[in-house]
Amino acid sequence: YRITLMAGVDIDDISVRGDMTSAHASRSDEEQFSLDAAPVLHRLARIEAGSTAELNGEIRLPLAMITPIRHGTAAMFVPLVRIEAAGMGAGGPVRVRSAFVIGLDEQGAARLQPFRLDQGPRVYQKVGSRTLAVPAFG
């Protein structure tokens, strides 16, 4: 991942948490968007108003944690990446959350396509992401 944090006001004591899960219709929105157990990926002492901070790293989901989507004999995986940046600014707490669905970005397709788990390990060239609306509880 690569994240750019932009501050409109001075922000102190910043932590960025994030993880990945499987998107699946059998799981509640709260379960899919909650970051309660997400690890801290980055800590920053301060970002001054008008400044940006570029952060990057890697998020992995253990194979055993994938909840496959079954469609006939096919087993598919739709990764969901969840990120939160939190800190103190303008006299109070500041928190921003985002979620992204990850999939195959095939030319001409209206939506991202899921990863096929039943076809064995592969290298994918055209991977894309789409921003999702995070529910208020998330």
Coordinates of N, CA, C and O in Angstrom, one line a residue:
Y1 N 0.8 -1.2 0.0 CA 0.0 0.0 0.0 C 0.9 1.2 0.0 O 2.1 1.2 0.4
R2 N 0.3 2.3 -0.4 CA 0.9 3.6 -0.4 C -0.2 4.6 0.1 O -1.3 4.7 -0.6
I3 N 0.1 5.3 1.2 CA -0.9 6.3 1.7 C -0.3 7.6 1.8 O 0.9 7.8 2.1
T4 N -1.1 8.6 1.4 CA -0.7 10.0 1.6 C -1.6 10.7 2.6 O -2.8 10.7 2.4
L5 N -1.0 11.2 3.7 CA -1.8 11.9 4.7 C -1.6 13.4 4.4 O -0.5 13.8 4.3
M6 N -2.7 14.1 4.3 CA -2.6 15.6 4.1 C -3.3 16.3 5.3 O -4.4 15.9 5.7
A7 N -2.6 17.2 5.9 CA -3.2 17.9 7.1 C -3.6 19.3 6.8 O -2.9 20.1 6.3
G8 N -4.9 19.6 7.2 CA -5.4 20.9 7.1 C -5.1 21.8 8.3 O -5.1 23.0 8.2
V9 N -4.8 21.1 9.4 CA -4.4 21.7 10.6 C -3.2 20.9 11.2 O -3.0 19.8 10.7
D10 N -2.5 21.4 12.2 CA -1.4 20.6 12.8 C -2.1 19.4 13.5 O -3.0 19.5 14.2
I11 N -1.5 18.3 13.2 CA -2.0 17.0 13.8 C -0.8 16.4 14.5 O 0.3 16.2 14.0
D12 N -1.0 16.0 15.8 CA 0.0 15.4 16.6 C -0.4 14.0 17.0 O -1.5 13.6 16.9
D13 N 0.7 13.2 17.4 CA 0.5 11.8 17.9 C -0.4 11.0 17.0 O -1.4 10.5 17.3
I14 N 0.1 10.8 15.7 CA -0.7 10.1 14.7 C -0.3 8.6 14.7 O 0.8 8.3 14.7
S15 N -1.4 7.8 14.6 CA -1.2 6.4 14.4 C -2.0 6.0 13.2 O -3.1 6.5 13.0
V16 N -1.4 5.1 12.4 CA -2.1 4.6 11.2 C -2.2 3.1 11.4 O -1.2 2.4 11.6
R17 N -3.5 2.6 11.4 CA -3.7 1.2 11.6 C -4.4 0.7 10.3 O -5.0 1.4 9.6
G18 N -4.2 -0.6 10.1 CA -4.8 -1.2 8.9 C -4.6 -2.7 8.9 O -3.8 -3.3 9.5
D19 N -5.5 -3.3 8.1 CA -5.4 -4.8 7.9 C -6.2 -5.1 6.6 O -6.8 -4.3 5.9
M20 N -6.3 -6.4 6.4 CA -7.1 -6.9 5.3 C -8.0 -8.1 5.8 O -7.6 -8.8 6.7
T21 N -9.1 -8.2 5.1 CA -10.0 -9.3 5.4 C -10.7 -9.7 4.1 O -10.4 -9.2 3.1
S22 N -11.5 -10.7 4.2 CA -12.3 -11.2 3.0 C -13.7 -10.5 3.0 O -14.4 -10.6 4.0
A23 N -14.0 -9.9 1.9 CA -15.4 -9.4 1.7 C -16.3 -10.7 1.5 O -15.9 -11.6 0.8
H24 N -17.4 -10.7 2.2 CA -18.3 -11.9 2.0 C -19.7 -11.5 2.5 O -19.8 -10.9 3.5
A25 N -20.7 -12.0 1.8 CA -22.1 -11.6 2.1 C -22.5 -12.2 3.4 O -23.5 -11.7 4.0
S26 N -21.9 -13.3 3.9 CA -22.3 -13.9 5.1 C -21.8 -13.1 6.4 O -22.2 -13.4 7.5
R27 N -21.0 -12.2 6.2 CA -20.4 -11.4 7.3 C -21.1 -10.0 7.4 O -21.4 -9.4 6.4
S28 N -21.4 -9.6 8.6 CA -22.0 -8.3 8.8 C -21.1 -7.1 8.4 O -19.9 -7.3 8.3
D29 N -21.7 -6.0 8.1 CA -20.9 -4.8 7.7 C -20.0 -4.4 8.9 O -18.8 -4.1 8.6
E30 N -20.5 -4.6 10.1 CA -19.6 -4.2 11.2 C -18.4 -5.1 11.3 O -17.3 -4.7 11.5
E31 N -18.5 -6.4 11.1 CA -17.4 -7.3 11.0 C -16.5 -7.0 9.9 O -15.2 -7.1 10.1
Q32 N -17.0 -6.6 8.7 CA -16.1 -6.4 7.6 C -15.4 -5.1 7.7 O -14.3 -4.9 7.1
F33 N -16.0 -4.1 8.3 CA -15.4 -2.7 8.4 C -14.7 -2.4 9.7 O -14.1 -1.3 9.8
S34 N -14.9 -3.2 10.7 CA -14.3 -2.8 12.0 C -12.8 -2.9 12.0 O -12.2 -3.9 11.4
L35 N -12.1 -2.0 12.7 CA -10.7 -2.0 12.8 C -10.2 -2.3 14.2 O -9.1 -1.9 14.6
D36 N -11.1 -2.8 15.0 CA -10.8 -3.0 16.4 C -9.5 -3.8 16.7 O -8.8 -3.5 17.6
A37 N -9.2 -4.8 15.9 CA -8.0 -5.6 16.1 C -6.9 -5.3 15.1 O -5.9 -6.0 15.1
A38 N -7.0 -4.3 14.3 CA -6.0 -3.9 13.3 C -4.7 -3.5 14.0 O -4.7 -2.7 14.9
P39 N -3.6 -3.9 13.5 CA -2.3 -3.5 14.0 C -1.9 -2.1 13.6 O -2.4 -1.6 12.6
V40 N -1.1 -1.4 14.4 CA -0.6 -0.1 14.1 C 0.5 -0.3 13.0 O 1.5 -1.1 13.2
L41 N 0.3 0.3 11.9 CA 1.3 0.2 10.8 C 2.4 1.3 10.8 O 3.5 1.1 10.4
H42 N 2.0 2.5 11.3 CA 2.9 3.6 11.3 C 2.5 4.5 12.5 O 1.3 4.6 12.9
R43 N 3.5 5.2 13.0 CA 3.3 6.3 14.1 C 4.1 7.5 13.6 O 5.3 7.3 13.2
L44 N 3.5 8.6 13.7 CA 4.1 9.9 13.4 C 3.9 10.9 14.5 O 2.8 10.9 15.1
A45 N 5.0 11.6 14.9 CA 4.9 12.6 16.0 C 4.0 13.7 15.6 O 3.2 14.2 16.4
R46 N 4.1 14.2 14.3 CA 3.4 15.4 13.9 C 3.4 15.6 12.4 O 4.3 15.2 11.7
I47 N 2.3 16.1 11.9 CA 2.2 16.6 10.5 C 1.7 18.0 10.6 O 0.6 18.3 11.2
E48 N 2.4 19.0 10.1 CA 2.0 20.4 10.2 C 1.0 20.7 9.2 O 0.9 20.1 8.1
A49 N 0.1 21.7 9.5 CA -0.9 22.2 8.5 C -0.3 22.5 7.2 O 0.7 23.1 7.1
G50 N -0.9 22.0 6.1 CA -0.5 22.2 4.8 C 0.6 21.2 4.3 O 1.0 21.2 3.2
S51 N 1.0 20.3 5.2 CA 2.0 19.3 4.9 C 1.4 18.0 4.5 O 0.3 17.7 4.8
T52 N 2.2 17.1 3.9 CA 1.8 15.7 3.7 C 2.8 14.8 4.2 O 4.0 15.1 4.4
A53 N 2.4 13.6 4.4 CA 3.3 12.5 4.8 C 3.0 11.3 3.9 O 1.8 10.9 3.7
E54 N 4.0 10.7 3.3 CA 3.8 9.5 2.4 C 4.2 8.3 3.2 O 5.3 8.3 3.8
L55 N 3.4 7.3 3.3 CA 3.6 6.1 4.0 C 3.4 4.9 3.1 O 2.5 5.0 2.3
N56 N 4.2 3.9 3.2 CA 4.0 2.7 2.4 C 4.4 1.5 3.2 O 5.1 1.6 4.2
G57 N 3.9 0.4 2.8 CA 4.2 -0.9 3.4 C 3.5 -2.0 2.8 O 3.0 -1.9 1.6
E58 N 3.3 -3.1 3.5 CA 2.6 -4.3 3.0 C 1.7 -4.9 4.0 O 2.0 -4.9 5.2
I59 N 0.5 -5.2 3.6 CA -0.5 -5.9 4.4 C -0.7 -7.3 3.8 O -1.0 -7.4 2.6
R60 N -0.7 -8.3 4.7 CA -0.9 -9.7 4.2 C -2.1 -10.3 5.0 O -2.3 -10.0 6.2
L61 N -2.8 -11.1 4.3 CA -3.8 -11.9 5.0 C -3.4 -13.4 4.9 O -3.3 -13.9 3.8
P62 N -3.3 -14.0 6.1 CA -2.9 -15.5 6.0 C -4.0 -16.3 5.3 O -5.2 -16.0 5.4
L63 N -3.5 -17.2 4.5 CA -4.4 -18.1 3.7 C -5.6 -18.7 4.5 O -6.7 -18.7 4.1
A64 N -5.3 -19.1 5.7 CA -6.3 -19.7 6.6 C -7.4 -18.7 7.0 O -8.5 -19.1 7.4
M65 N -7.2 -17.4 6.9 CA -8.1 -16.4 7.2 C -9.1 -16.0 6.1 O -10.0 -15.2 6.3
I66 N -8.8 -16.5 4.9 CA -9.6 -16.2 3.7 C -11.0 -16.9 3.8 O -11.0 -18.1 4.1
T67 N -12.1 -16.1 3.7 CA -13.4 -16.7 3.6 C -13.7 -16.8 2.1 O -14.1 -15.7 1.5
P68 N -13.7 -17.9 1.4 CA -13.9 -18.0 0.0 C -15.4 -17.8 -0.3 O -16.3 -18.1 0.5
I69 N -15.6 -17.2 -1.5 CA -17.0 -17.1 -2.0 C -17.1 -18.3 -3.0 O -16.3 -18.4 -3.9
R70 N -18.1 -19.1 -2.8 CA -18.4 -20.2 -3.7 C -19.4 -19.9 -4.7 O -20.4 -19.3 -4.5
H71 N -19.0 -20.2 -6.0 CA -20.0 -20.0 -7.1 C -19.8 -21.3 -8.0 O -18.9 -21.4 -8.8
G72 N -20.7 -22.2 -7.8 CA -20.6 -23.5 -8.4 C -19.4 -24.2 -7.9 O -19.2 -24.3 -6.7
T73 N -18.5 -24.6 -8.8 CA -17.3 -25.3 -8.3 C -16.1 -24.3 -8.1 O -15.1 -24.6 -7.6
A74 N -16.4 -23.0 -8.4 CA -15.3 -22.0 -8.3 C -15.3 -21.5 -6.9 O -16.3 -21.3 -6.2
A75 N -14.0 -21.2 -6.4 CA -13.8 -20.6 -5.1 C -13.1 -19.3 -5.4 O -12.1 -19.2 -6.0
M76 N -13.7 -18.2 -4.9 CA -13.2 -16.8 -5.2 C -12.9 -16.1 -3.9 O -13.4 -16.4 -2.9
F77 N -12.0 -15.1 -4.1 CA -11.6 -14.3 -2.9 C -11.7 -12.8 -3.3 O -11.2 -12.4 -4.4
V78 N -12.3 -12.0 -2.5 CA -12.4 -10.6 -2.7 C -11.8 -9.9 -1.4 O -12.4 -9.9 -0.4
P79 N -10.5 -9.4 -1.6 CA -9.9 -8.8 -0.5 C -10.5 -7.4 -0.1 O -10.9 -6.7 -1.0
L80 N -10.5 -7.1 1.1 CA -11.0 -5.8 1.6 C -10.0 -5.2 2.6 O -9.6 -5.8 3.6
V81 N -9.4 -4.1 2.2 CA -8.3 -3.5 2.9 C -9.0 -2.3 3.7 O -9.7 -1.5 3.2
R82 N -8.6 -2.3 5.0 CA -9.2 -1.3 5.9 C -8.1 -0.4 6.6 O -7.1 -1.0 7.1
I83 N -8.2 0.9 6.5 CA -7.2 1.8 7.0 C -7.8 2.8 7.9 O -8.9 3.4 7.6
E84 N -7.1 3.2 9.0 CA -7.5 4.3 9.8 C -6.3 5.1 10.2 O -5.3 4.6 10.6
A85 N -6.5 6.5 10.1 CA -5.4 7.4 10.6 C -6.1 8.2 11.7 O -7.2 8.7 11.6
A86 N -5.4 8.3 12.9 CA -6.0 9.0 14.0 C -4.9 9.8 14.7 O -3.7 9.4 14.7
G87 N -5.3 10.9 15.2 CA -4.4 11.8 15.9 C -5.1 12.9 16.7 O -6.3 12.8 16.8
M88 N -4.4 13.9 17.2 CA -4.9 15.0 17.9 C -4.7 16.3 17.1 O -3.5 16.5 16.7
G89 N -5.7 17.1 16.8 CA -5.6 18.3 16.1 C -6.7 19.3 16.4 O -7.8 18.8 16.7
A90 N -6.4 20.5 16.3 CA -7.4 21.6 16.5 C -8.1 21.4 17.8 O -9.4 21.6 17.9
G91 N -7.4 21.0 18.9 CA -8.1 20.9 20.2 C -8.8 19.6 20.4 O -9.5 19.5 21.5
G92 N -8.8 18.6 19.5 CA -9.6 17.4 19.7 C -9.1 16.3 18.9 O -8.2 16.4 18.1
P93 N -9.7 15.1 19.0 CA -9.3 14.0 18.2 C -9.7 14.1 16.8 O -10.7 14.7 16.5
V94 N -8.9 13.5 15.9 CA -9.1 13.5 14.5 C -9.0 12.1 14.0 O -8.0 11.4 14.4
R95 N -10.0 11.6 13.3 CA -9.9 10.2 12.8 C -10.5 10.1 11.4 O -11.6 10.7 11.1
V96 N -9.8 9.4 10.5 CA -10.2 9.2 9.2 C -10.1 7.7 8.9 O -9.1 7.1 9.1
R97 N -11.2 7.1 8.3 CA -11.2 5.7 8.0 C -11.5 5.6 6.5 O -12.3 6.3 6.0
S98 N -10.9 4.6 5.9 CA -11.1 4.2 4.5 C -11.1 2.7 4.3 O -10.5 2.0 5.1
A99 N -11.9 2.3 3.3 CA -11.9 0.8 3.0 C -11.8 0.7 1.5 O -12.3 1.6 0.8
F100 N -11.1 -0.3 1.0 CA -10.9 -0.5 -0.4 C -11.1 -2.0 -0.7 O -10.6 -2.9 -0.1
V101 N -11.9 -2.2 -1.8 CA -12.0 -3.6 -2.3 C -10.9 -3.7 -3.4 O -10.6 -2.8 -4.1
I102 N -10.3 -4.9 -3.4 CA -9.2 -5.2 -4.3 C -9.6 -6.3 -5.2 O -10.3 -7.2 -4.8
G103 N -9.3 -6.1 -6.5 CA -9.6 -7.2 -7.5 C -8.9 -7.0 -8.8 O -8.0 -6.2 -8.9
L104 N -9.3 -7.9 -9.7 CA -8.7 -7.8 -11.0 C -9.3 -6.8 -11.8 O -10.5 -6.7 -12.0
D105 N -8.5 -5.9 -12.4 CA -9.0 -4.8 -13.2 C -8.9 -5.1 -14.6 O -8.0 -4.7 -15.3
E106 N -9.9 -5.9 -15.1 CA -9.9 -6.3 -16.5 C -10.5 -5.2 -17.4 O -11.6 -4.7 -17.1
Q107 N -9.8 -4.9 -18.5 CA -10.3 -3.9 -19.4 C -11.7 -4.2 -19.9 O -12.0 -5.3 -20.3
G108 N -12.5 -3.2 -19.8 CA -13.9 -3.3 -20.3 C -14.9 -3.7 -19.2 O -16.1 -3.6 -19.4
A109 N -14.4 -4.3 -18.1 CA -15.3 -4.7 -17.0 C -15.7 -3.5 -16.2 O -15.0 -2.7 -15.9
A110 N -17.0 -3.5 -15.9 CA -17.6 -2.4 -15.1 C -17.1 -2.5 -13.6 O -17.1 -1.5 -12.9
R111 N -16.8 -3.7 -13.2 CA -16.5 -3.9 -11.8 C -15.1 -4.7 -11.7 O -14.8 -5.4 -12.7
L112 N -14.5 -4.6 -10.6 CA -13.3 -5.4 -10.3 C -13.8 -6.9 -10.2 O -14.8 -7.2 -9.7
Q113 N -12.9 -7.8 -10.7 CA -13.2 -9.2 -10.7 C -12.5 -9.9 -9.5 O -11.4 -9.5 -9.1
P114 N -13.1 -10.9 -8.9 CA -12.5 -11.6 -7.7 C -11.3 -12.4 -8.2 O -11.2 -12.7 -9.3
F115 N -10.5 -12.8 -7.2 CA -9.4 -13.7 -7.4 C -9.9 -15.1 -7.3 O -10.6 -15.4 -6.4
R116 N -9.5 -15.9 -8.3 CA -9.9 -17.3 -8.3 C -9.0 -18.1 -7.4 O -7.8 -18.1 -7.6
L117 N -9.5 -18.8 -6.4 CA -8.6 -19.6 -5.5 C -8.5 -21.0 -6.0 O -7.5 -21.7 -5.6
D118 N -9.4 -21.5 -6.8 CA -9.4 -22.8 -7.3 C -8.5 -23.1 -8.5 O -8.5 -24.2 -9.0
Q119 N -7.8 -22.0 -8.9 CA -6.9 -22.2 -10.1 C -5.5 -22.2 -9.7 O -4.6 -22.1 -10.6
G120 N -5.2 -22.3 -8.5 CA -3.8 -22.3 -8.0 C -3.1 -21.0 -8.0 O -3.7 -20.0 -8.4
P121 N -1.9 -20.9 -7.4 CA -1.1 -19.7 -7.3 C -0.9 -19.1 -8.7 O -0.6 -19.8 -9.6
R122 N -0.9 -17.7 -8.7 CA -0.7 -17.0 -9.9 C -0.1 -15.6 -9.6 O -0.1 -15.2 -8.5
V123 N 0.4 -15.0 -10.7 CA 0.9 -13.6 -10.6 C -0.1 -12.8 -11.4 O -0.3 -13.1 -12.6
Y124 N -0.7 -11.8 -10.8 CA -1.6 -10.9 -11.5 C -1.0 -9.6 -11.9 O -0.4 -8.9 -11.0
Q125 N -1.2 -9.2 -13.1 CA -0.6 -8.0 -13.6 C -1.5 -6.8 -13.4 O -1.0 -5.7 -13.2
K126 N -2.8 -7.0 -13.6 CA -3.7 -5.8 -13.5 C -4.6 -5.9 -12.3 O -5.8 -6.3 -12.4
V127 N -4.1 -5.5 -11.2 CA -4.8 -5.5 -9.9 C -5.2 -4.0 -9.7 O -4.4 -3.1 -9.8
G128 N -6.5 -3.8 -9.2 CA -7.0 -2.5 -9.0 C -7.7 -2.4 -7.6 O -7.9 -3.4 -7.0
S129 N -8.1 -1.2 -7.3 CA -8.8 -1.0 -6.0 C -9.9 0.0 -6.3 O -9.9 0.8 -7.2
R130 N -11.0 -0.1 -5.4 CA -12.1 0.8 -5.5 C -12.4 1.2 -4.0 O -12.4 0.3 -3.1
T131 N -12.6 2.5 -3.8 CA -12.9 3.0 -2.5 C -14.4 2.6 -2.1 O -15.2 2.7 -3.0
L132 N -14.6 2.2 -0.9 CA -15.9 1.9 -0.4 C -16.3 2.9 0.6 O -15.5 3.4 1.3
A133 N -17.6 3.1 0.8 CA -18.1 3.9 1.8 C -18.1 3.2 3.1 O -18.5 2.0 3.2
V134 N -17.5 3.8 4.2 CA -17.4 3.1 5.4 C -18.6 3.5 6.3 O -18.8 4.7 6.5
P135 N -19.3 2.5 6.8 CA -20.5 2.8 7.6 C -20.1 3.7 8.9 O -19.0 3.6 9.3
A136 N -21.0 4.4 9.4 CA -20.8 5.3 10.6 C -20.2 4.6 11.8 O -19.3 5.1 12.4
F137 N -20.5 3.3 12.0 CA -20.0 2.6 13.2 C -18.5 2.2 12.9 O -17.8 1.9 13.8
G138 N -18.1 2.2 11.6 CA -16.8 1.8 11.3 C -15.8 2.9 11.5 O -14.7 3.0 11.5

